[in-house]
Amino acid sequence: MQIGMIGLGRMGANMVRRLADGDHNCIVYDVQDSAIQALVHHNVAGATSISDLVSQLDQPRVIWLMVPAAIVDESLKTLVPLLSSGDIIIDGGNSYYHDDIRRGNELKLHKIHYLDVGTSGGVAGLDRGYCLMIGGEKEIVQHLSPIFETLAPGVDAAPLTVGRTNRSSTADHGYLHCGPQGAGHFVKMVHNGIEYGIMGAYAEGLNILHHANIGKSKVDSDAETTPLRNPEHYQYELDLTEITELWRRGSVIGSWLLDLTAAALVKDPKLENYTGRVSDSGEGRWTIMAAIDEAVPIPILSAALFERFSSRGAADFSDKLLSAMRHGFGGHIEKSD
């Protein structure tokens, strides 16, 4: 099939490569000309502008936006006047599903079809494929199935689930029509909320192992320090590089995230190349908002999000307030590290 791709960042560029390798004809555009030139070959043609991209596409046009959520509306404002009835726009970024519902209704007035496609796979998607969570009209999803089939990992990416009988579902291939507009990004939103929780659990558990030698350290003994009652219980010099490698084999907590953790520790056992500042792109926040609306308790997912805020210094003022109150009622003086 022919498809236009706008946005050639970490994921967009590799998605184009995967599509081109699958014999799809790609027309590409990015604000960085170097990103365009890096992709141009026999199945990829570059465009000098969004208008140029549209002009190179046959009707009905298929255009995939792989841009930050904050500029999707800006991109649509430029794109929509150039399109015709029956054209299809796909948002494959991490948009808020409320925006998908609004955009779908707005584009319907122009008789333009809109799909929201939650895309998971990261920078490894070129080789591993992309898990695609799709919202929109069923007929349009079916029409674009060759695109999704090429991008998705395929049935061999995971063993068949024992007892599963619905072998006709595209979920086995790594893509799924989840429901009407917004459903794809709703599923991806919760997917990323879970991702925060899993990452947080690995980080906290490995941190306990990292400090398992605290009994060998000299610990201050004063009114401001809770004593370590049994230092003999914490005499372990644990090799986290080897432990994560161990857990990758046969453990119930094995996962691709654990694979990535093990690889990071091989390259940088003390993680000296990282500061510990963890960003969030919005999905964790939106997951919590949905849980509140649904009255669903999510203490693990919410704690994981709040820890990300803390990693960026957002807890510094509250920590200072705690110290100030403690000094106020008990005269406690802050200890230096």
mmCIF file of C-alpha atoms in Angstrom:
data_model
loop_
_atom_site.group_PDB
_atom_site.id
_atom_site.type_symbol
_atom_site.label_atom_id
_atom_site.label_comp_id
_atom_site.label_asym_id
_atom_site.label_seq_id
_atom_site.Cartn_x
_atom_site.Cartn_y
_atom_site.Cartn_z
ATOM 1 C CA MET A 1 0.000 0.000 0.000
ATOM 2 C CA GLN A 2 0.939 3.650 -0.270
ATOM 3 C CA ILE A 3 1.197 5.696 2.922
ATOM 4 C CA GLY A 4 2.446 9.101 3.968
ATOM 5 C CA MET A 5 4.358 9.445 7.237
ATOM 6 C CA ILE A 6 4.698 12.793 9.001
ATOM 7 C CA GLY A 7 7.207 12.716 11.859
ATOM 8 C CA LEU A 8 10.461 10.795 11.565
ATOM 9 C CA GLY A 9 11.681 10.694 15.130
ATOM 10 C CA ARG A 10 12.873 7.691 17.145
ATOM 11 C CA MET A 11 9.864 5.573 16.212
ATOM 12 C CA GLY A 12 8.522 7.159 13.025
ATOM 13 C CA ALA A 13 11.721 6.616 11.043
ATOM 14 C CA ASN A 14 11.959 2.955 11.995
ATOM 15 C CA MET A 15 8.298 2.406 11.194
ATOM 16 C CA VAL A 16 8.963 3.743 7.700
ATOM 17 C CA ARG A 17 11.909 1.372 7.325
ATOM 18 C CA ARG A 18 9.772 -1.574 8.392
ATOM 19 C CA LEU A 19 6.982 -0.584 6.010
ATOM 20 C CA ALA A 20 9.407 -0.088 3.117
ATOM 21 C CA ASP A 21 11.005 -3.465 3.811
ATOM 22 C CA GLY A 22 7.478 -4.876 3.559
ATOM 23 C CA ASP A 23 7.149 -3.399 0.030
ATOM 24 C CA HIS A 24 4.846 -0.544 0.999
ATOM 25 C CA ASN A 25 5.367 2.760 -0.815
ATOM 26 C CA CYS A 26 6.136 5.507 1.716
ATOM 27 C CA ILE A 27 6.115 9.271 1.232
ATOM 28 C CA VAL A 28 7.772 10.947 4.225
ATOM 29 C CA TYR A 29 8.073 14.403 5.755
ATOM 30 C CA ASP A 30 9.767 15.858 8.815
ATOM 31 C CA VAL A 31 10.789 19.369 9.815
ATOM 32 C CA GLN A 32 14.382 18.080 9.804
ATOM 33 C CA ASP A 33 15.504 17.543 6.217
ATOM 34 C CA SER A 34 18.309 15.245 7.381
ATOM 35 C CA ALA A 35 15.710 12.849 8.792
ATOM 36 C CA ILE A 36 14.027 12.702 5.382
ATOM 37 C CA GLN A 37 17.247 12.162 3.459
ATOM 38 C CA ALA A 38 18.278 9.329 5.788
ATOM 39 C CA LEU A 39 15.253 7.313 4.642
ATOM 40 C CA VAL A 40 15.006 7.952 0.918
ATOM 41 C CA HIS A 41 15.556 4.802 -1.156
ATOM 42 C CA HIS A 42 13.598 2.627 -3.594
ATOM 43 C CA ASN A 43 10.395 2.427 -1.526
ATOM 44 C CA VAL A 44 10.646 5.810 0.230
ATOM 45 C CA ALA A 45 10.219 9.242 -1.347
ATOM 46 C CA GLY A 46 10.812 12.484 0.506
ATOM 47 C CA ALA A 47 8.528 15.506 0.594
ATOM 48 C CA THR A 48 9.571 19.126 1.016
ATOM 49 C CA SER A 49 6.408 20.076 2.923
ATOM 50 C CA ILE A 50 3.116 18.666 4.139
ATOM 51 C CA SER A 51 1.518 20.042 0.983
ATOM 52 C CA ASP A 52 4.113 18.271 -1.160
ATOM 53 C CA LEU A 53 3.505 15.030 0.734
ATOM 54 C CA VAL A 54 -0.234 15.243 0.113
ATOM 55 C CA SER A 55 0.309 15.948 -3.588
ATOM 56 C CA GLN A 56 2.392 12.779 -3.990
ATOM 57 C CA LEU A 57 -0.258 10.500 -2.494
ATOM 58 C CA ASP A 58 -2.964 8.766 -4.512
ATOM 59 C CA GLN A 59 -6.572 9.133 -3.381
ATOM 60 C CA PRO A 60 -7.914 7.996 -1.039
ATOM 61 C CA ARG A 61 -4.810 9.113 0.835
ATOM 62 C CA VAL A 62 -3.484 7.420 3.960
ATOM 63 C CA ILE A 63 -1.429 9.676 6.242
ATOM 64 C CA TRP A 64 0.131 8.544 9.519
ATOM 65 C CA LEU A 65 1.051 11.233 12.056
ATOM 66 C CA MET A 66 3.927 10.234 14.323
ATOM 67 C CA VAL A 67 4.360 13.537 16.127
ATOM 68 C CA PRO A 68 4.167 14.649 19.787
ATOM 69 C CA ALA A 69 0.633 14.836 21.161
ATOM 70 C CA ALA A 70 1.012 18.576 21.737
ATOM 71 C CA ILE A 71 1.324 19.339 18.018
ATOM 72 C CA VAL A 72 -1.248 16.957 16.542
ATOM 73 C CA ASP A 73 -3.925 19.651 16.334
ATOM 74 C CA GLU A 74 -1.452 22.053 14.748
ATOM 75 C CA SER A 75 -0.542 19.394 12.176
ATOM 76 C CA LEU A 76 -4.202 18.705 11.424
ATOM 77 C CA LYS A 77 -4.856 22.420 10.961
ATOM 78 C CA THR A 78 -2.290 22.409 8.156
ATOM 79 C CA LEU A 79 -3.223 19.022 6.751
ATOM 80 C CA VAL A 80 -7.015 18.934 6.632
ATOM 81 C CA PRO A 81 -7.555 21.736 4.063
ATOM 82 C CA LEU A 82 -5.327 19.793 1.665
ATOM 83 C CA LEU A 83 -7.306 16.551 1.912
ATOM 84 C CA SER A 84 -10.371 15.166 0.181
ATOM 85 C CA SER A 85 -13.422 13.171 1.146
ATOM 86 C CA GLY A 86 -12.490 9.569 1.933
ATOM 87 C CA ASP A 87 -8.894 10.281 2.967
ATOM 88 C CA ILE A 88 -7.606 8.648 6.164
ATOM 89 C CA ILE A 89 -5.575 10.179 8.982
ATOM 90 C CA ILE A 90 -3.887 8.001 11.598
ATOM 91 C CA ASP A 91 -2.520 9.388 14.864
ATOM 92 C CA GLY A 92 0.081 6.915 16.086
ATOM 93 C CA GLY A 93 1.491 9.028 18.909
ATOM 94 C CA ASN A 94 0.445 9.194 22.548
ATOM 95 C CA SER A 95 -2.579 11.464 22.303
ATOM 96 C CA TYR A 96 -5.219 11.734 25.017
ATOM 97 C CA TYR A 97 -8.227 9.683 23.994
ATOM 98 C CA HIS A 98 -10.603 12.597 24.720
ATOM 99 C CA ASP A 99 -8.808 14.463 21.922
ATOM 100 C CA ASP A 100 -9.328 11.509 19.585
ATOM 101 C CA ILE A 101 -13.079 11.610 20.124
ATOM 102 C CA ARG A 102 -13.120 15.339 19.397
ATOM 103 C CA ARG A 103 -10.869 15.065 16.365
ATOM 104 C CA GLY A 104 -12.848 12.187 14.945
ATOM 105 C CA ASN A 105 -16.050 14.193 15.153
ATOM 106 C CA GLU A 106 -14.401 17.248 13.611
ATOM 107 C CA LEU A 107 -12.904 15.287 10.725
ATOM 108 C CA LYS A 108 -16.192 13.511 10.101
ATOM 109 C CA LEU A 109 -17.613 16.898 9.044
ATOM 110 C CA HIS A 110 -15.001 16.893 6.254
ATOM 111 C CA LYS A 111 -15.771 13.230 5.443
ATOM 112 C CA ILE A 112 -12.221 12.334 6.470
ATOM 113 C CA HIS A 113 -11.658 9.103 8.397
ATOM 114 C CA TYR A 114 -9.628 9.131 11.613
ATOM 115 C CA LEU A 115 -7.901 6.287 13.450
ATOM 116 C CA ASP A 116 -6.086 6.484 16.772
ATOM 117 C CA VAL A 117 -3.359 3.869 17.002
ATOM 118 C CA GLY A 118 -1.548 3.350 20.277
ATOM 119 C CA THR A 119 1.895 2.178 19.202
ATOM 120 C CA SER A 120 4.235 0.280 21.507
ATOM 121 C CA GLY A 121 7.644 -1.030 20.564
ATOM 122 C CA GLY A 122 10.071 1.791 21.141
ATOM 123 C CA VAL A 123 13.361 2.045 19.318
ATOM 124 C CA ALA A 124 13.518 -1.757 18.949
ATOM 125 C CA GLY A 125 10.342 -1.877 16.875
ATOM 126 C CA LEU A 126 12.205 -2.010 13.571
ATOM 127 C CA ASP A 127 13.317 -5.557 14.346
ATOM 128 C CA ARG A 128 10.745 -6.651 16.945
ATOM 129 C CA GLY A 129 7.678 -5.067 15.401
ATOM 130 C CA TYR A 130 5.084 -2.786 16.978
ATOM 131 C CA CYS A 131 2.136 -3.701 19.166
ATOM 132 C CA LEU A 132 -0.774 -1.686 17.723
ATOM 133 C CA MET A 133 -3.920 -0.764 19.664
ATOM 134 C CA ILE A 134 -6.425 0.707 17.199
ATOM 135 C CA GLY A 135 -9.521 2.853 17.564
ATOM 136 C CA GLY A 136 -11.845 3.943 14.774
ATOM 137 C CA GLU A 137 -14.179 2.613 12.115
ATOM 138 C CA LYS A 138 -13.990 -1.143 11.636
ATOM 139 C CA GLU A 139 -14.109 -0.925 7.841
ATOM 140 C CA ILE A 140 -11.182 1.490 7.730
ATOM 141 C CA VAL A 141 -9.144 -0.705 10.064
ATOM 142 C CA GLN A 142 -9.799 -3.675 7.801
ATOM 143 C CA HIS A 143 -8.837 -1.634 4.736
ATOM 144 C CA LEU A 144 -5.483 -0.789 6.323
ATOM 145 C CA SER A 145 -4.785 -4.301 7.578
ATOM 146 C CA PRO A 146 -1.778 -4.737 5.216
ATOM 147 C CA ILE A 147 -0.125 -1.742 6.920
ATOM 148 C CA PHE A 148 -0.847 -3.033 10.417
ATOM 149 C CA GLU A 149 0.200 -6.561 9.481
ATOM 150 C CA THR A 150 3.600 -5.317 8.335
ATOM 151 C CA LEU A 151 4.226 -3.132 11.370
ATOM 152 C CA ALA A 152 3.079 -5.729 13.911
ATOM 153 C CA PRO A 153 5.412 -8.403 15.339
ATOM 154 C CA GLY A 154 3.477 -11.373 13.903
ATOM 155 C CA VAL A 155 2.253 -14.631 15.371
ATOM 156 C CA ASP A 156 5.741 -15.967 16.034
ATOM 157 C CA ALA A 157 6.547 -13.142 18.472
ATOM 158 C CA ALA A 158 5.043 -15.082 21.394
ATOM 159 C CA PRO A 159 3.994 -18.668 22.102
ATOM 160 C CA LEU A 160 0.320 -19.414 21.567
ATOM 161 C CA THR A 161 -1.708 -19.121 24.753
ATOM 162 C CA VAL A 162 -2.753 -22.547 25.995
ATOM 163 C CA GLY A 163 -6.506 -23.031 25.637
ATOM 164 C CA ARG A 164 -6.997 -20.012 23.366
ATOM 165 C CA THR A 165 -9.580 -20.836 20.702
ATOM 166 C CA ASN A 166 -10.125 -17.464 18.987
ATOM 167 C CA ARG A 167 -7.429 -17.996 16.381
ATOM 168 C CA SER A 168 -9.113 -15.615 13.935
ATOM 169 C CA SER A 169 -8.288 -12.537 16.049
ATOM 170 C CA THR A 170 -5.596 -10.195 14.787
ATOM 171 C CA ALA A 171 -4.361 -9.922 18.392
ATOM 172 C CA ASP A 172 -2.297 -13.028 17.680
ATOM 173 C CA HIS A 173 -0.443 -10.995 15.062
ATOM 174 C CA GLY A 174 0.178 -8.039 17.382
ATOM 175 C CA TYR A 175 -2.523 -5.566 16.358
ATOM 176 C CA LEU A 176 -6.154 -5.206 17.365
ATOM 177 C CA HIS A 177 -9.166 -3.051 16.580
ATOM 178 C CA CYS A 178 -10.098 -2.167 20.155
ATOM 179 C CA GLY A 179 -13.249 -0.160 19.464
ATOM 180 C CA PRO A 180 -14.477 3.226 18.181
ATOM 181 C CA GLN A 181 -12.447 6.419 18.085
ATOM 182 C CA GLY A 182 -10.416 6.883 21.253
ATOM 183 C CA ALA A 183 -10.377 3.189 22.144
ATOM 184 C CA GLY A 184 -6.888 2.625 20.762
ATOM 185 C CA HIS A 185 -5.307 5.397 22.778
ATOM 186 C CA PHE A 186 -7.405 4.478 25.823
ATOM 187 C CA VAL A 187 -5.903 0.976 25.778
ATOM 188 C CA LYS A 188 -2.412 2.402 25.144
ATOM 189 C CA MET A 189 -2.924 4.860 28.016
ATOM 190 C CA VAL A 190 -3.555 2.040 30.479
ATOM 191 C CA HIS A 191 -0.739 0.012 28.890
ATOM 192 C CA ASN A 192 1.670 2.834 29.726
ATOM 193 C CA GLY A 193 0.248 3.195 33.229
ATOM 194 C CA ILE A 194 1.039 -0.485 33.781
ATOM 195 C CA GLU A 195 4.478 0.094 32.285
ATOM 196 C CA TYR A 196 5.163 2.755 34.934
ATOM 197 C CA GLY A 197 4.190 0.289 37.659
ATOM 198 C CA ILE A 198 6.357 -2.550 36.350
ATOM 199 C CA MET A 199 9.347 -0.276 35.913
ATOM 200 C CA GLY A 200 8.871 1.110 39.415
ATOM 201 C CA ALA A 201 8.686 -2.381 40.930
ATOM 202 C CA TYR A 202 11.933 -3.456 39.261
ATOM 203 C CA ALA A 203 13.657 -0.248 40.345
ATOM 204 C CA GLU A 204 12.552 -0.484 43.980
ATOM 205 C CA GLY A 205 13.331 -4.190 44.322
ATOM 206 C CA LEU A 206 16.788 -3.839 42.799
ATOM 207 C CA ASN A 207 17.456 -0.870 45.073
ATOM 208 C CA ILE A 208 16.849 -3.089 48.106
ATOM 209 C CA LEU A 209 19.399 -5.546 46.718
ATOM 210 C CA HIS A 210 21.784 -2.663 45.982
ATOM 211 C CA HIS A 211 21.759 -1.661 49.665
ATOM 212 C CA ALA A 212 21.960 -5.197 51.076
ATOM 213 C CA ASN A 213 25.514 -4.485 52.278
ATOM 214 C CA ILE A 214 24.494 -1.653 54.612
ATOM 215 C CA GLY A 215 25.538 -3.758 57.625
ATOM 216 C CA LYS A 216 29.167 -3.343 56.556
ATOM 217 C CA SER A 217 28.972 0.448 56.707
ATOM 218 C CA LYS A 218 29.546 2.619 59.730
ATOM 219 C CA VAL A 219 26.139 4.027 60.703
ATOM 220 C CA ASP A 220 25.806 7.088 62.917
ATOM 221 C CA SER A 221 24.429 6.414 66.377
ATOM 222 C CA ASP A 222 22.528 9.467 67.577
ATOM 223 C CA ALA A 223 19.053 10.775 68.268
ATOM 224 C CA GLU A 224 18.544 11.683 64.614
ATOM 225 C CA THR A 225 19.305 8.240 63.202
ATOM 226 C CA THR A 226 17.297 5.072 63.582
ATOM 227 C CA PRO A 227 19.885 2.392 64.402
ATOM 228 C CA LEU A 228 20.338 -0.699 62.281
ATOM 229 C CA ARG A 229 19.388 -3.332 64.860
ATOM 230 C CA ASN A 230 21.004 -6.311 63.159
ATOM 231 C CA PRO A 231 23.852 -5.287 60.870
ATOM 232 C CA GLU A 232 24.788 -8.945 60.529
ATOM 233 C CA HIS A 233 21.626 -9.408 58.486
ATOM 234 C CA TYR A 234 22.876 -7.033 55.779
ATOM 235 C CA GLN A 235 26.308 -8.285 54.810
ATOM 236 C CA TYR A 236 25.637 -9.146 51.165
ATOM 237 C CA GLU A 237 27.670 -7.812 48.244
ATOM 238 C CA LEU A 238 25.168 -8.649 45.529
ATOM 239 C CA ASP A 239 26.001 -8.466 41.834
ATOM 240 C CA LEU A 240 22.916 -6.937 40.243
ATOM 241 C CA THR A 241 24.254 -7.534 36.735
ATOM 242 C CA GLU A 242 24.315 -11.269 37.402
ATOM 243 C CA ILE A 243 21.040 -11.307 39.333
ATOM 244 C CA THR A 244 19.086 -9.603 36.548
ATOM 245 C CA GLU A 245 20.654 -12.007 34.067
ATOM 246 C CA LEU A 246 19.590 -14.881 36.319
ATOM 247 C CA TRP A 247 16.012 -13.611 36.551
ATOM 248 C CA ARG A 248 15.748 -13.543 32.761
ATOM 249 C CA ARG A 249 15.788 -17.354 32.779
ATOM 250 C CA GLY A 250 12.790 -19.179 34.169
ATOM 251 C CA SER A 251 11.695 -16.466 36.613
ATOM 252 C CA VAL A 252 8.052 -15.451 36.864
ATOM 253 C CA ILE A 253 9.121 -11.787 36.669
ATOM 254 C CA GLY A 254 10.907 -12.159 33.358
ATOM 255 C CA SER A 255 9.977 -9.556 30.711
ATOM 256 C CA TRP A 256 11.407 -7.368 27.976
ATOM 257 C CA LEU A 257 11.763 -4.594 30.559
ATOM 258 C CA LEU A 258 13.919 -6.949 32.616
ATOM 259 C CA ASP A 259 15.937 -7.727 29.479
ATOM 260 C CA LEU A 260 16.544 -4.000 29.020
ATOM 261 C CA THR A 261 17.488 -3.629 32.705
ATOM 262 C CA ALA A 262 20.026 -6.438 32.441
ATOM 263 C CA ALA A 263 21.507 -4.885 29.295
ATOM 264 C CA ALA A 264 21.783 -1.472 30.988
ATOM 265 C CA LEU A 265 23.624 -2.975 33.952
ATOM 266 C CA VAL A 266 26.069 -4.770 31.655
ATOM 267 C CA LYS A 267 26.954 -1.460 29.988
ATOM 268 C CA ASP A 268 26.971 0.646 33.145
ATOM 269 C CA PRO A 269 26.826 -1.421 36.381
ATOM 270 C CA LYS A 270 26.757 1.658 38.628
ATOM 271 C CA LEU A 271 24.446 3.588 36.263
ATOM 272 C CA GLU A 272 26.862 6.511 36.335
ATOM 273 C CA ASN A 273 25.579 7.807 32.987
ATOM 274 C CA TYR A 274 22.117 8.501 34.418
ATOM 275 C CA THR A 275 20.924 11.196 36.806
ATOM 276 C CA GLY A 276 17.695 9.456 37.822
ATOM 277 C CA ARG A 277 15.353 12.096 36.423
ATOM 278 C CA VAL A 278 12.358 10.188 35.006
ATOM 279 C CA SER A 279 9.925 11.949 32.688
ATOM 280 C CA ASP A 280 6.318 11.063 31.917
ATOM 281 C CA SER A 281 4.513 11.758 28.658
ATOM 282 C CA GLY A 282 1.009 11.954 30.093
ATOM 283 C CA GLU A 283 -0.443 8.464 29.890
ATOM 284 C CA GLY A 284 0.133 7.678 33.570
ATOM 285 C CA ARG A 285 -1.726 10.840 34.572
ATOM 286 C CA TRP A 286 -4.617 10.071 32.226
ATOM 287 C CA THR A 287 -4.787 6.503 33.543
ATOM 288 C CA ILE A 288 -5.267 7.850 37.075
ATOM 289 C CA MET A 289 -7.934 10.273 35.868
ATOM 290 C CA ALA A 290 -9.826 7.422 34.206
ATOM 291 C CA ALA A 291 -9.539 5.302 37.344
ATOM 292 C CA ILE A 292 -11.020 8.137 39.411
ATOM 293 C CA ASP A 293 -13.930 8.497 36.970
ATOM 294 C CA GLU A 294 -14.486 4.730 37.105
ATOM 295 C CA ALA A 295 -13.961 4.586 40.909
ATOM 296 C CA VAL A 296 -11.281 1.926 40.380
ATOM 297 C CA PRO A 297 -8.455 1.743 42.976
ATOM 298 C CA ILE A 298 -4.961 1.865 41.464
ATOM 299 C CA PRO A 299 -2.515 2.447 44.348
ATOM 300 C CA ILE A 300 0.420 0.830 42.510
ATOM 301 C CA LEU A 301 0.040 2.743 39.244
ATOM 302 C CA SER A 302 -0.534 6.066 41.009
ATOM 303 C CA ALA A 303 2.491 5.554 43.295
ATOM 304 C CA ALA A 304 4.656 4.834 40.235
ATOM 305 C CA LEU A 305 3.587 8.109 38.624
ATOM 306 C CA PHE A 306 4.177 10.129 41.786
ATOM 307 C CA GLU A 307 7.658 8.632 42.098
ATOM 308 C CA ARG A 308 8.430 10.028 38.646
ATOM 309 C CA PHE A 309 7.394 13.470 39.847
ATOM 310 C CA SER A 310 9.658 13.040 42.882
ATOM 311 C CA SER A 311 12.611 12.063 40.672
ATOM 312 C CA ARG A 312 12.389 15.452 38.976
ATOM 313 C CA GLY A 313 12.680 17.421 42.228
ATOM 314 C CA ALA A 314 8.952 18.046 42.637
ATOM 315 C CA ALA A 315 9.147 16.724 46.230
ATOM 316 C CA ASP A 316 11.968 19.043 47.286
ATOM 317 C CA PHE A 317 9.716 21.732 48.786
ATOM 318 C CA SER A 318 7.537 19.239 50.654
ATOM 319 C CA ASP A 319 10.678 17.582 52.037
ATOM 320 C CA LYS A 320 11.854 20.983 53.270
ATOM 321 C CA LEU A 321 8.473 21.517 54.943
ATOM 322 C CA LEU A 322 8.804 18.162 56.716
ATOM 323 C CA SER A 323 12.218 19.179 57.970
ATOM 324 C CA ALA A 324 10.922 22.585 59.076
ATOM 325 C CA MET A 325 7.990 21.057 61.013
ATOM 326 C CA ARG A 326 10.284 18.530 62.667
ATOM 327 C CA HIS A 327 12.611 21.313 63.729
ATOM 328 C CA GLY A 328 9.641 23.328 64.984
ATOM 329 C CA PHE A 329 8.120 20.725 67.287
ATOM 330 C CA GLY A 330 11.240 18.876 68.388
ATOM 331 C CA GLY A 331 14.192 21.130 67.700
ATOM 332 C CA HIS A 332 15.610 18.527 65.332
ATOM 333 C CA ILE A 333 18.533 19.780 63.260
ATOM 334 C CA GLU A 334 18.935 18.481 59.730
ATOM 335 C CA LYS A 335 21.755 15.997 59.279
ATOM 336 C CA SER A 336 24.106 16.449 56.331
ATOM 337 C CA ASP A 337 24.843 13.461 54.123
#
